[in-house]
């Protein structure tokens, strides 16, 4: 016990201790303490969510930069090994192929041994989770370690395998957000809130894209388009705040490491600003968008069907089931052998990394015109100042190498998507689109060597602008997004081609969205993940279709006056997760919901107060403490299919009960909705 001295002069009568009275500078200490309490009150008035989002952005930026740093060292080691083994083709071939084969087989084996959820992009599963479906252990922290190690090994293979990191990094960001959310819940003593968790996961998806490309605006918009069917404006601000923190820290680390002088875009271009394009070129940009849309449909169709073939084929399915690392090694051997530089890789610019591919394709000079009267020699090593030399071959010319690159990468990327390992597929699609645009731009520069005359002035055509539009259009068509146009501007730091690039992206999306599902939706279908099909605005027939036409009418209800023998019989004869609770058997008035697990637990616990042979009813179980849930939402038989679909998507619901004048008459789940939409889109043939 501290000795009380008495009352301080001028105090309100509260006794003080000797330590408080004779401590050094008591008034200053009290003032500092009050100031800190005031500051704490003001800071936390903003809300702890903002500190959580800032920590998420900074942490993901550190992880992204550390991964890039380590991967860069491994890639340089591979290049050094390839150049130092000598001139013998056998040793050079082995050094070129064994390296990625070993890394890829380890990536597949390690990640799959930890958890099977670490393979692939991760975006299809995240999209399924944000729609309300629970995927067990998908956001577990052990999945994070497997994804980081596996993704690092995948990216360390360089351009031989030609894969990116956008999708897996979004998955990593969401896992970190889920883990931080659990830590905050335990620390603050809060109860779990499913709606709040989904809000944080949606913001984390934007952070994943922003910390890969240092593009906060397009990161938020891309995550909205890919992950959500409905989006809250409140989450929009959260996503922007977290993405900005992550992108700023990611580029700031490059400045601290003396890689950049200041914060700039990653793939900076030098397009002409005064007259970047002539008005007649708008037609060619739109045509480029149409070409990208058609090619994206071909790619999506081939990729989805090849993935199904791999899963259903007797040999490949057995290999994937028993030895995933062996399948990854065989696929890597095929891909690496084709990209061997002295061989076929000479015609594909295989010595360039994926970043160098983009920098060279965005070059504003016309390679076809530069090589018209001269043939530059093929350097022993890629020249950083003249990366376009890698795209030229005297026999193939620029057009031949670009076309060969597109044909080969088309099927090689499809093969790479079947390998069970952590990998992203957005960056390769972006580069393929840039090559499509570059090919058209080079053709136009040859067709109009002096440019297209408009208004008496002649401005040469810049093929790099077409490469930029092609990258945004093809990637946007494959993913069914418009934000790739903004991503292209943030990556290059120039917005002079804003109108033609946006028109190309829109033209590509018009074709792609009307012909094929997006890459992520197609993967959801191929993996047989639960999903709700879209109801397009043109499907006016969705309005006359009502709930009574497709609801499940065989509903097992539990009445309060139901004997326990009948309750036990109903529980054992069905496997539903929840039962509708009605007032009486006769009225069938819906009054609540009983979870199956709670009911089974209550039935197994028999109160000691019950007399032997006494007739017992369900209401006795409920009165004994079995919890029930109120019915906050319910459907009417007259509710339209369109309204029901919108309600399920907006609130991420799984099941709703249907009532007519208060009586429970049926239920609607994803199964009934999917059947109704399928019947609407593909009506049965008349008999």
PDB file of C-alpha atoms in Angstrom, residues 218-426:
ATOM      1  CA  UNK A 218      -6.393   0.821 -61.627  1.00  0.00           C
ATOM      2  CA  UNK A 219      -5.747  -1.588 -58.744  1.00  0.00           C
ATOM      3  CA  UNK A 220      -8.972  -0.549 -57.033  1.00  0.00           C
ATOM      4  CA  UNK A 221     -11.019  -0.530 -60.226  1.00  0.00           C
ATOM      5  CA  UNK A 222      -9.585  -3.862 -61.413  1.00  0.00           C
ATOM      6  CA  UNK A 223     -10.399  -5.526 -58.110  1.00  0.00           C
ATOM      7  CA  UNK A 224     -13.947  -4.150 -58.258  1.00  0.00           C
ATOM      8  CA  UNK A 225     -14.525  -5.422 -61.799  1.00  0.00           C
ATOM      9  CA  UNK A 226     -12.983  -8.842 -61.242  1.00  0.00           C
ATOM     10  CA  UNK A 227     -14.030  -9.654 -57.679  1.00  0.00           C
ATOM     11  CA  UNK A 228     -17.446  -8.038 -57.169  1.00  0.00           C
ATOM     12  CA  UNK A 229     -20.821  -7.896 -58.831  1.00  0.00           C
ATOM     13  CA  UNK A 230     -21.964  -5.151 -56.418  1.00  0.00           C
ATOM     14  CA  UNK A 231     -19.653  -2.752 -54.616  1.00  0.00           C
ATOM     15  CA  UNK A 232     -20.167  -0.385 -51.704  1.00  0.00           C
ATOM     16  CA  UNK A 233     -18.893   3.183 -51.968  1.00  0.00           C
ATOM     17  CA  UNK A 234     -17.546   2.881 -48.428  1.00  0.00           C
ATOM     18  CA  UNK A 235     -15.305   0.011 -49.554  1.00  0.00           C
ATOM     19  CA  UNK A 236     -14.248   2.168 -52.506  1.00  0.00           C
ATOM     20  CA  UNK A 237     -12.608   4.676 -50.151  1.00  0.00           C
ATOM     21  CA  UNK A 238     -11.063   1.925 -48.048  1.00  0.00           C
ATOM     22  CA  UNK A 239      -9.577   0.286 -51.118  1.00  0.00           C
ATOM     23  CA  UNK A 240      -8.113   3.549 -52.387  1.00  0.00           C
ATOM     24  CA  UNK A 241      -6.536   4.367 -49.035  1.00  0.00           C
ATOM     25  CA  UNK A 242      -4.917   0.947 -48.620  1.00  0.00           C
ATOM     26  CA  UNK A 243      -3.832   0.751 -52.273  1.00  0.00           C
ATOM     27  CA  UNK A 244      -2.283   4.217 -52.156  1.00  0.00           C
ATOM     28  CA  UNK A 245      -0.307   3.343 -49.028  1.00  0.00           C
ATOM     29  CA  UNK A 246       0.929   0.139 -50.651  1.00  0.00           C
ATOM     30  CA  UNK A 247       1.841   1.704 -54.013  1.00  0.00           C
ATOM     31  CA  UNK A 248       3.612   4.655 -52.371  1.00  0.00           C
ATOM     32  CA  UNK A 249       5.684   2.421 -50.108  1.00  0.00           C
ATOM     33  CA  UNK A 250       6.514   0.060 -52.998  1.00  0.00           C
ATOM     34  CA  UNK A 251       7.968   2.858 -55.138  1.00  0.00           C
ATOM     35  CA  UNK A 252       9.565   4.554 -52.133  1.00  0.00           C
ATOM     36  CA  UNK A 253      11.590   1.418 -51.448  1.00  0.00           C
ATOM     37  CA  UNK A 254      13.005   1.600 -54.991  1.00  0.00           C
ATOM     38  CA  UNK A 255      14.145   5.158 -54.301  1.00  0.00           C
ATOM     39  CA  UNK A 256      15.712   4.169 -50.970  1.00  0.00           C
ATOM     40  CA  UNK A 257      17.577   1.350 -52.734  1.00  0.00           C
ATOM     41  CA  UNK A 258      18.922   3.820 -55.351  1.00  0.00           C
ATOM     42  CA  UNK A 259      17.068   2.074 -58.168  1.00  0.00           C
ATOM     43  CA  UNK A 260      15.150   5.242 -59.030  1.00  0.00           C
ATOM     44  CA  UNK A 261      15.876   8.921 -58.509  1.00  0.00           C
ATOM     45  CA  UNK A 262      12.276   9.672 -57.614  1.00  0.00           C
ATOM     46  CA  UNK A 263       8.867   8.014 -57.630  1.00  0.00           C
ATOM     47  CA  UNK A 264       8.066   7.307 -61.285  1.00  0.00           C
ATOM     48  CA  UNK A 265       6.070   4.801 -63.304  1.00  0.00           C
ATOM     49  CA  UNK A 266       7.510   1.315 -63.768  1.00  0.00           C
ATOM     50  CA  UNK A 267       7.534   1.206 -67.596  1.00  0.00           C
ATOM     51  CA  UNK A 268       8.105   4.816 -68.510  1.00  0.00           C
ATOM     52  CA  UNK A 269       7.530   5.697 -72.169  1.00  0.00           C
ATOM     53  CA  UNK A 270       8.519   8.667 -74.316  1.00  0.00           C
ATOM     54  CA  UNK A 271       5.607   9.076 -76.679  1.00  0.00           C
ATOM     55  CA  UNK A 272       5.175  12.263 -78.665  1.00  0.00           C
ATOM     56  CA  UNK A 273       2.955  14.598 -76.671  1.00  0.00           C
ATOM     57  CA  UNK A 274       2.067  17.395 -79.099  1.00  0.00           C
ATOM     58  CA  UNK A 275       0.388  15.166 -81.732  1.00  0.00           C
ATOM     59  CA  UNK A 276       0.481  11.568 -80.423  1.00  0.00           C
ATOM     60  CA  UNK A 277      -1.859  10.289 -83.157  1.00  0.00           C
ATOM     61  CA  UNK A 278      -3.808  11.638 -86.096  1.00  0.00           C
ATOM     62  CA  UNK A 279      -7.590  11.547 -86.225  1.00  0.00           C
ATOM     63  CA  UNK A 280      -7.806   8.868 -88.982  1.00  0.00           C
ATOM     64  CA  UNK A 281      -5.817   6.525 -86.707  1.00  0.00           C
ATOM     65  CA  UNK A 282      -8.843   6.214 -84.424  1.00  0.00           C
ATOM     66  CA  UNK A 283     -10.275   3.756 -86.932  1.00  0.00           C
ATOM     67  CA  UNK A 284      -7.172   1.551 -86.669  1.00  0.00           C
ATOM     68  CA  UNK A 285      -7.285   1.647 -82.858  1.00  0.00           C
ATOM     69  CA  UNK A 286     -10.895   0.462 -82.909  1.00  0.00           C
ATOM     70  CA  UNK A 287      -9.953  -2.230 -85.431  1.00  0.00           C
ATOM     71  CA  UNK A 288      -7.137  -3.277 -83.101  1.00  0.00           C
ATOM     72  CA  UNK A 289      -9.681  -3.603 -80.294  1.00  0.00           C
ATOM     73  CA  UNK A 290     -11.876  -5.792 -82.498  1.00  0.00           C
ATOM     74  CA  UNK A 291      -8.884  -8.002 -83.382  1.00  0.00           C
ATOM     75  CA  UNK A 292      -7.984  -8.342 -79.702  1.00  0.00           C
ATOM     76  CA  UNK A 293     -11.591  -9.226 -78.901  1.00  0.00           C
ATOM     77  CA  UNK A 294     -11.687 -12.007 -81.484  1.00  0.00           C
ATOM     78  CA  UNK A 295      -8.294 -13.389 -80.427  1.00  0.00           C
ATOM     79  CA  UNK A 296      -9.294 -13.245 -76.764  1.00  0.00           C
ATOM     80  CA  UNK A 297     -12.372 -15.359 -77.519  1.00  0.00           C
ATOM     81  CA  UNK A 298     -10.142 -17.913 -79.246  1.00  0.00           C
ATOM     82  CA  UNK A 299      -7.738 -17.900 -76.312  1.00  0.00           C
ATOM     83  CA  UNK A 300     -10.469 -18.274 -73.679  1.00  0.00           C
ATOM     84  CA  UNK A 301     -12.146 -21.090 -75.603  1.00  0.00           C
ATOM     85  CA  UNK A 302      -8.894 -23.002 -76.090  1.00  0.00           C
ATOM     86  CA  UNK A 303      -7.671 -22.434 -72.531  1.00  0.00           C
ATOM     87  CA  UNK A 304     -10.890 -23.567 -70.874  1.00  0.00           C
ATOM     88  CA  UNK A 305     -11.272 -26.676 -73.047  1.00  0.00           C
ATOM     89  CA  UNK A 306      -7.613 -27.641 -72.742  1.00  0.00           C
ATOM     90  CA  UNK A 307      -7.894 -27.376 -68.960  1.00  0.00           C
ATOM     91  CA  UNK A 308     -10.899 -29.692 -69.045  1.00  0.00           C
ATOM     92  CA  UNK A 309      -9.028 -32.077 -71.333  1.00  0.00           C
ATOM     93  CA  UNK A 310      -6.088 -32.229 -68.909  1.00  0.00           C
ATOM     94  CA  UNK A 311      -8.450 -33.022 -66.035  1.00  0.00           C
ATOM     95  CA  UNK A 312     -10.406 -35.702 -67.928  1.00  0.00           C
ATOM     96  CA  UNK A 313      -7.631 -37.348 -69.949  1.00  0.00           C
ATOM     97  CA  UNK A 314      -6.655 -40.708 -68.509  1.00  0.00           C
ATOM     98  CA  UNK A 315      -2.902 -40.142 -68.527  1.00  0.00           C
ATOM     99  CA  UNK A 316      -2.673 -36.471 -67.532  1.00  0.00           C
ATOM    100  CA  UNK A 317      -5.338 -36.776 -64.823  1.00  0.00           C
ATOM    101  CA  UNK A 318      -3.511 -39.745 -63.310  1.00  0.00           C
ATOM    102  CA  UNK A 319      -0.205 -37.867 -63.458  1.00  0.00           C
ATOM    103  CA  UNK A 320      -1.733 -34.809 -61.776  1.00  0.00           C
ATOM    104  CA  UNK A 321      -3.316 -36.979 -59.101  1.00  0.00           C
ATOM    105  CA  UNK A 322      -0.208 -38.981 -58.236  1.00  0.00           C
ATOM    106  CA  UNK A 323       2.798 -36.804 -59.107  1.00  0.00           C
ATOM    107  CA  UNK A 324       2.191 -33.112 -59.641  1.00  0.00           C
ATOM    108  CA  UNK A 325       5.932 -32.212 -59.531  1.00  0.00           C
ATOM    109  CA  UNK A 326       6.593 -34.635 -62.393  1.00  0.00           C
ATOM    110  CA  UNK A 327       3.876 -33.035 -64.519  1.00  0.00           C
ATOM    111  CA  UNK A 328       5.300 -29.597 -63.709  1.00  0.00           C
ATOM    112  CA  UNK A 329       8.817 -30.773 -64.650  1.00  0.00           C
ATOM    113  CA  UNK A 330       7.665 -32.195 -67.987  1.00  0.00           C
ATOM    114  CA  UNK A 331       5.715 -29.053 -68.875  1.00  0.00           C
ATOM    115  CA  UNK A 332       8.654 -26.865 -67.840  1.00  0.00           C
ATOM    116  CA  UNK A 333      11.036 -28.945 -69.952  1.00  0.00           C
ATOM    117  CA  UNK A 334       8.857 -28.434 -73.031  1.00  0.00           C
ATOM    118  CA  UNK A 335       8.516 -24.696 -72.467  1.00  0.00           C
ATOM    119  CA  UNK A 336      12.184 -24.124 -71.622  1.00  0.00           C
ATOM    120  CA  UNK A 337      13.401 -26.186 -74.593  1.00  0.00           C
ATOM    121  CA  UNK A 338      11.342 -24.119 -77.004  1.00  0.00           C
ATOM    122  CA  UNK A 339      12.688 -20.831 -75.608  1.00  0.00           C
ATOM    123  CA  UNK A 340      16.360 -21.926 -75.868  1.00  0.00           C
ATOM    124  CA  UNK A 341      17.930 -18.796 -77.476  1.00  0.00           C
ATOM    125  CA  UNK A 342      20.195 -20.434 -80.104  1.00  0.00           C
ATOM    126  CA  UNK A 343      17.226 -22.543 -81.200  1.00  0.00           C
ATOM    127  CA  UNK A 344      13.603 -21.557 -81.677  1.00  0.00           C
ATOM    128  CA  UNK A 345      13.917 -18.953 -78.933  1.00  0.00           C
ATOM    129  CA  UNK A 346      15.977 -16.791 -81.323  1.00  0.00           C
ATOM    130  CA  UNK A 347      12.750 -15.904 -83.119  1.00  0.00           C
ATOM    131  CA  UNK A 348      10.813 -15.129 -79.915  1.00  0.00           C
ATOM    132  CA  UNK A 349      13.114 -12.654 -78.108  1.00  0.00           C
ATOM    133  CA  UNK A 350      13.487 -15.296 -75.403  1.00  0.00           C
ATOM    134  CA  UNK A 351      16.566 -13.661 -73.872  1.00  0.00           C
ATOM    135  CA  UNK A 352      14.449 -10.747 -72.672  1.00  0.00           C
ATOM    136  CA  UNK A 353      12.728 -10.753 -69.318  1.00  0.00           C
ATOM    137  CA  UNK A 354       9.031  -9.952 -69.100  1.00  0.00           C
ATOM    138  CA  UNK A 355       9.785  -6.384 -68.040  1.00  0.00           C
ATOM    139  CA  UNK A 356      12.188  -5.999 -70.986  1.00  0.00           C
ATOM    140  CA  UNK A 357       9.510  -7.389 -73.303  1.00  0.00           C
ATOM    141  CA  UNK A 358       7.214  -4.538 -72.331  1.00  0.00           C
ATOM    142  CA  UNK A 359       9.894  -1.858 -72.496  1.00  0.00           C
ATOM    143  CA  UNK A 360      10.889  -2.920 -75.997  1.00  0.00           C
ATOM    144  CA  UNK A 361       7.318  -3.286 -77.280  1.00  0.00           C
ATOM    145  CA  UNK A 362       6.434   0.205 -76.017  1.00  0.00           C
ATOM    146  CA  UNK A 363       9.291   1.736 -78.046  1.00  0.00           C
ATOM    147  CA  UNK A 364       7.931   4.645 -80.087  1.00  0.00           C
ATOM    148  CA  UNK A 365      10.292   4.054 -83.061  1.00  0.00           C
ATOM    149  CA  UNK A 366       9.284   1.945 -86.066  1.00  0.00           C
ATOM    150  CA  UNK A 367      11.528  -1.137 -86.206  1.00  0.00           C
ATOM    151  CA  UNK A 368      10.386  -2.024 -89.718  1.00  0.00           C
ATOM    152  CA  UNK A 369      11.497   1.364 -91.069  1.00  0.00           C
ATOM    153  CA  UNK A 370      14.773   1.261 -89.113  1.00  0.00           C
ATOM    154  CA  UNK A 371      15.680  -2.137 -90.631  1.00  0.00           C
ATOM    155  CA  UNK A 372      14.532  -1.355 -94.161  1.00  0.00           C
ATOM    156  CA  UNK A 373      18.029  -0.468 -95.444  1.00  0.00           C
ATOM    157  CA  UNK A 374      20.211  -2.115 -92.797  1.00  0.00           C
ATOM    158  CA  UNK A 375      20.394  -5.305 -90.755  1.00  0.00           C
ATOM    159  CA  UNK A 376      21.577  -4.785 -87.180  1.00  0.00           C
ATOM    160  CA  UNK A 377      23.733  -7.623 -85.854  1.00  0.00           C
ATOM    161  CA  UNK A 378      22.419  -9.962 -83.179  1.00  0.00           C
ATOM    162  CA  UNK A 379      24.417  -9.025 -80.061  1.00  0.00           C
ATOM    163  CA  UNK A 380      26.049 -11.646 -77.867  1.00  0.00           C
ATOM    164  CA  UNK A 381      24.068 -10.213 -74.953  1.00  0.00           C
ATOM    165  CA  UNK A 382      20.868  -8.101 -74.980  1.00  0.00           C
ATOM    166  CA  UNK A 383      21.745  -4.422 -75.339  1.00  0.00           C
ATOM    167  CA  UNK A 384      19.785  -2.425 -72.705  1.00  0.00           C
ATOM    168  CA  UNK A 385      19.757   0.603 -75.021  1.00  0.00           C
ATOM    169  CA  UNK A 386      18.599  -1.389 -78.075  1.00  0.00           C
ATOM    170  CA  UNK A 387      16.364  -4.164 -76.799  1.00  0.00           C
ATOM    171  CA  UNK A 388      14.508  -4.200 -80.095  1.00  0.00           C
ATOM    172  CA  UNK A 389      17.476  -6.026 -81.695  1.00  0.00           C
ATOM    173  CA  UNK A 390      16.142  -9.171 -80.026  1.00  0.00           C
ATOM    174  CA  UNK A 391      13.001  -8.923 -82.164  1.00  0.00           C
ATOM    175  CA  UNK A 392      14.793  -8.781 -85.503  1.00  0.00           C
ATOM    176  CA  UNK A 393      16.008 -11.625 -87.696  1.00  0.00           C
ATOM    177  CA  UNK A 394      17.246 -11.095 -91.300  1.00  0.00           C
ATOM    178  CA  UNK A 395      15.090 -13.930 -92.670  1.00  0.00           C
ATOM    179  CA  UNK A 396      12.024 -13.497 -90.491  1.00  0.00           C
ATOM    180  CA  UNK A 397      12.045  -9.670 -90.292  1.00  0.00           C
ATOM    181  CA  UNK A 398      10.178  -7.853 -87.555  1.00  0.00           C
ATOM    182  CA  UNK A 399       6.799  -9.099 -88.747  1.00  0.00           C
ATOM    183  CA  UNK A 400       7.892 -12.725 -88.755  1.00  0.00           C
ATOM    184  CA  UNK A 401       9.310 -12.678 -85.225  1.00  0.00           C
ATOM    185  CA  UNK A 402       6.289 -10.851 -83.791  1.00  0.00           C
ATOM    186  CA  UNK A 403       3.859 -13.252 -85.494  1.00  0.00           C
ATOM    187  CA  UNK A 404       5.904 -16.279 -84.421  1.00  0.00           C
ATOM    188  CA  UNK A 405       6.035 -14.919 -80.866  1.00  0.00           C
ATOM    189  CA  UNK A 406       2.246 -14.622 -80.778  1.00  0.00           C
ATOM    190  CA  UNK A 407       1.606 -18.088 -82.196  1.00  0.00           C
ATOM    191  CA  UNK A 408       4.032 -19.811 -79.851  1.00  0.00           C
ATOM    192  CA  UNK A 409       3.125 -17.888 -76.699  1.00  0.00           C
ATOM    193  CA  UNK A 410      -0.556 -18.487 -77.399  1.00  0.00           C
ATOM    194  CA  UNK A 411      -0.359 -22.249 -76.796  1.00  0.00           C
ATOM    195  CA  UNK A 412       2.624 -22.110 -74.445  1.00  0.00           C
ATOM    196  CA  UNK A 413       0.685 -19.905 -72.024  1.00  0.00           C
ATOM    197  CA  UNK A 414      -2.299 -22.258 -72.214  1.00  0.00           C
ATOM    198  CA  UNK A 415      -0.003 -25.145 -71.304  1.00  0.00           C
ATOM    199  CA  UNK A 416       1.550 -23.151 -68.449  1.00  0.00           C
ATOM    200  CA  UNK A 417      -1.887 -22.452 -66.930  1.00  0.00           C
ATOM    201  CA  UNK A 418      -2.390 -26.179 -66.340  1.00  0.00           C
ATOM    202  CA  UNK A 419       0.692 -26.543 -64.111  1.00  0.00           C
ATOM    203  CA  UNK A 420      -0.401 -26.920 -60.427  1.00  0.00           C
ATOM    204  CA  UNK A 421       1.724 -24.184 -58.858  1.00  0.00           C
ATOM    205  CA  UNK A 422       1.294 -20.576 -57.662  1.00  0.00           C
ATOM    206  CA  UNK A 423       1.369 -18.345 -60.743  1.00  0.00           C
ATOM    207  CA  UNK A 424      -0.293 -15.279 -62.215  1.00  0.00           C
ATOM    208  CA  UNK A 425      -1.577 -15.057 -65.770  1.00  0.00           C
ATOM    209  CA  UNK A 426      -2.379 -11.361 -66.208  1.00  0.00           C
TER     210      UNK A 426
END
